[in-house]
PDB file of C-alpha atoms in Angstrom:
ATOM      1  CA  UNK A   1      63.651  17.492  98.484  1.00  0.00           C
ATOM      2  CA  UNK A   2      66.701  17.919 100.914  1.00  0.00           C
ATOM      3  CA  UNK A   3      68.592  18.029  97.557  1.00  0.00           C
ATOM      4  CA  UNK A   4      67.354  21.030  96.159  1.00  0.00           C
ATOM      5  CA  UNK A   5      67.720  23.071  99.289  1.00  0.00           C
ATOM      6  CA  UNK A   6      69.602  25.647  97.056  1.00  0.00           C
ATOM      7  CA  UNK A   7      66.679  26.442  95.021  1.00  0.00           C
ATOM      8  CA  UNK A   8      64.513  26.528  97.414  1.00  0.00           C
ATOM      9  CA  UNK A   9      66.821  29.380  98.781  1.00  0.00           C
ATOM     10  CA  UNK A  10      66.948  31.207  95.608  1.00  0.00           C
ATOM     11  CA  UNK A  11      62.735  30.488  95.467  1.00  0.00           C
ATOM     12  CA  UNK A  12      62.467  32.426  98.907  1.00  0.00           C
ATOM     13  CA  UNK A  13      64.961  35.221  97.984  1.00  0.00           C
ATOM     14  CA  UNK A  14      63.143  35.983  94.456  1.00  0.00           C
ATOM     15  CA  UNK A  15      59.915  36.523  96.435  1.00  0.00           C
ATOM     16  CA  UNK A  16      58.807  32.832  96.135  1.00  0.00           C
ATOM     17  CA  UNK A  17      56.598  31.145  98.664  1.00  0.00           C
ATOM     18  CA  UNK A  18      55.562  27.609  99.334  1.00  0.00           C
ATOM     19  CA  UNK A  19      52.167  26.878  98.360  1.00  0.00           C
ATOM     20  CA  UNK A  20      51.979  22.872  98.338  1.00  0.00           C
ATOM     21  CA  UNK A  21      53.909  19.954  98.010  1.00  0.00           C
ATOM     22  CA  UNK A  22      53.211  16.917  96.731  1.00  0.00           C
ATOM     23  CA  UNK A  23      52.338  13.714  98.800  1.00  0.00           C
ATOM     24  CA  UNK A  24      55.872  11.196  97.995  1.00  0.00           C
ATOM     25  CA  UNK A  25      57.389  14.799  98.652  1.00  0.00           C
ATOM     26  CA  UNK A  26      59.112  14.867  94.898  1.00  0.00           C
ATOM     27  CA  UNK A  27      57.968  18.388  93.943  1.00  0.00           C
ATOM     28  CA  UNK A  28      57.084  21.685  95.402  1.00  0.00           C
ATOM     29  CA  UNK A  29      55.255  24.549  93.930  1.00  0.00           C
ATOM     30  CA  UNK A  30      55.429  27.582  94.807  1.00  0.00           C
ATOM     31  CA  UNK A  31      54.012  31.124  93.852  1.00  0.00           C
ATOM     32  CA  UNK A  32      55.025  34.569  93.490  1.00  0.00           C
ATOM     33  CA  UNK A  33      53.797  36.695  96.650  1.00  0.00           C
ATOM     34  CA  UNK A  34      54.075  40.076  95.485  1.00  0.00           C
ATOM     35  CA  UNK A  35      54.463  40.668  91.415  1.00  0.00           C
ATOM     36  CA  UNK A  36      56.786  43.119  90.533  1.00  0.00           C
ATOM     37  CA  UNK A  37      56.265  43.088  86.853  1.00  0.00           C
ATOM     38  CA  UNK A  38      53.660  42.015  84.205  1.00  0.00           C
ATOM     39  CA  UNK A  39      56.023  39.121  83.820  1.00  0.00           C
ATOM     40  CA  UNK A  40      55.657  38.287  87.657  1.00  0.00           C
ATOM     41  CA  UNK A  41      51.962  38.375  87.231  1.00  0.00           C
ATOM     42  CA  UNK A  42      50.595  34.822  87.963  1.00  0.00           C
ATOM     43  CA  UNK A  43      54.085  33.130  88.419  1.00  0.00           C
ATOM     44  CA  UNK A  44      54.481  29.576  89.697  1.00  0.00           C
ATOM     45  CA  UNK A  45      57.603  27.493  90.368  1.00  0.00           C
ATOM     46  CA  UNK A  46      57.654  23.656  90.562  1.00  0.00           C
ATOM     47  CA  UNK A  47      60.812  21.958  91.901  1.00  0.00           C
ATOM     48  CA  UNK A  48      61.443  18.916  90.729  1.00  0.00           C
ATOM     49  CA  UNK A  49      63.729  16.390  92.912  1.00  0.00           C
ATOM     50  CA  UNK A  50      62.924  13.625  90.590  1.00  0.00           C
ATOM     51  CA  UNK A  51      64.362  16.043  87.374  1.00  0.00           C
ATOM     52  CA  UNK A  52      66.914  18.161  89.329  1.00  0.00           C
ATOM     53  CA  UNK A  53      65.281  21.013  88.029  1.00  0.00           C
ATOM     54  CA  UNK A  54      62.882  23.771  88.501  1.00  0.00           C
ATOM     55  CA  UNK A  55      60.578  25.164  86.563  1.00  0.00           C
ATOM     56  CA  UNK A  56      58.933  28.637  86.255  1.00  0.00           C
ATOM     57  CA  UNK A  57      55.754  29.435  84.518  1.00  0.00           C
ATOM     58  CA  UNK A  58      53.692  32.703  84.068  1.00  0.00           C
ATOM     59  CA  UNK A  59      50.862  34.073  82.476  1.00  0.00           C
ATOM     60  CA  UNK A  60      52.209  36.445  79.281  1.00  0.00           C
ATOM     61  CA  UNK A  61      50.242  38.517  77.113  1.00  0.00           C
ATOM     62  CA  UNK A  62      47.052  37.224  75.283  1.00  0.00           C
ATOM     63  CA  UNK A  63      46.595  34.693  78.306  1.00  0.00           C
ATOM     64  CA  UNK A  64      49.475  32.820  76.970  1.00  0.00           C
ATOM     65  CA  UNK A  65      51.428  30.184  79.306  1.00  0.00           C
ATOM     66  CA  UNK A  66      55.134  31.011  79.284  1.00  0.00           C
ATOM     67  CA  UNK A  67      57.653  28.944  81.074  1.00  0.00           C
ATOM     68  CA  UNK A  68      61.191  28.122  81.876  1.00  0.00           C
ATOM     69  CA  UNK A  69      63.036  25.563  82.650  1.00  0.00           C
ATOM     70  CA  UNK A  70      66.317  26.138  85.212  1.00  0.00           C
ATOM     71  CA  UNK A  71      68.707  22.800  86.003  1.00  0.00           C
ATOM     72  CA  UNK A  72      71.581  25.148  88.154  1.00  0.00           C
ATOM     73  CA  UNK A  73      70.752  27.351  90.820  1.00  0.00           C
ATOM     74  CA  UNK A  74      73.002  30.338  89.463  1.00  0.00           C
ATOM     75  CA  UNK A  75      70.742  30.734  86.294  1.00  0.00           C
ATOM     76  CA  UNK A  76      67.937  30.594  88.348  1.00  0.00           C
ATOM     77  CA  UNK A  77      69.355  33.733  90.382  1.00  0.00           C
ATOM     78  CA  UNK A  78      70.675  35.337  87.220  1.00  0.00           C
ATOM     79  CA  UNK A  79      67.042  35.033  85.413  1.00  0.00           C
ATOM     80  CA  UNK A  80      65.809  36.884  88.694  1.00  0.00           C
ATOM     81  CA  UNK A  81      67.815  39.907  88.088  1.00  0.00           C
ATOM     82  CA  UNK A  82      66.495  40.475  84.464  1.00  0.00           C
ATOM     83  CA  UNK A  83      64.183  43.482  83.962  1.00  0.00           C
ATOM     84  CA  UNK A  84      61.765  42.772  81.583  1.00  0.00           C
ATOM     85  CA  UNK A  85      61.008  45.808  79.250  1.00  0.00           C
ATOM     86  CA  UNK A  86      57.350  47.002  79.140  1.00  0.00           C
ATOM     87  CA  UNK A  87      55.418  46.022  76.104  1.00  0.00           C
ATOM     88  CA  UNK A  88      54.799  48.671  73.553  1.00  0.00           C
ATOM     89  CA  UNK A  89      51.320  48.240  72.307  1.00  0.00           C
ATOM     90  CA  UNK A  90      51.014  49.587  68.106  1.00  0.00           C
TER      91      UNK A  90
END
């Protein structure tokens, strides 16, 4: 895990916190504290030191399981910053 320090920093700094991690000490989830958005609602984060990667997943409309997948720690920060537009219902 002392590999993936950086995305642990950009975890913390998008409002990520450490819920468990996993016995050999490969992955870490974490879990949005405070949802900002309908697309924050429900968000996890697993880093994976095994993958170099982290992945994000949250619960979109319909109940639906969205998620994606980040291997570089600026497009994790970058993804952050987006604003997702409120959903127009017809």
């Amino acid at each position: 895990m002392q590999g993936l320090q950086a995305f642990q920093t950009a975890a913390r700094e998008g409002g990520f916190v450490v819920v468990t991690e996993s016995e050999g000490g490969t992955v870490l989830w974490l879990k949005k504290s405070a949802p900002d958005s309908v697309r924050e609602a429900h968000q996890r984060m697993c880093i994976d030191s095994l993958t170099n990667s982290v992945t994000v997943y949250w619960m979109a409309a319909q109940g639906k399981v969205s998620s994606k997948t980040f291997r570089a720690v600026p497009a994790l920060q970058e993804w952050f910053k987006v604003t997702p537009h409120p959903i127009v219902q017809r």
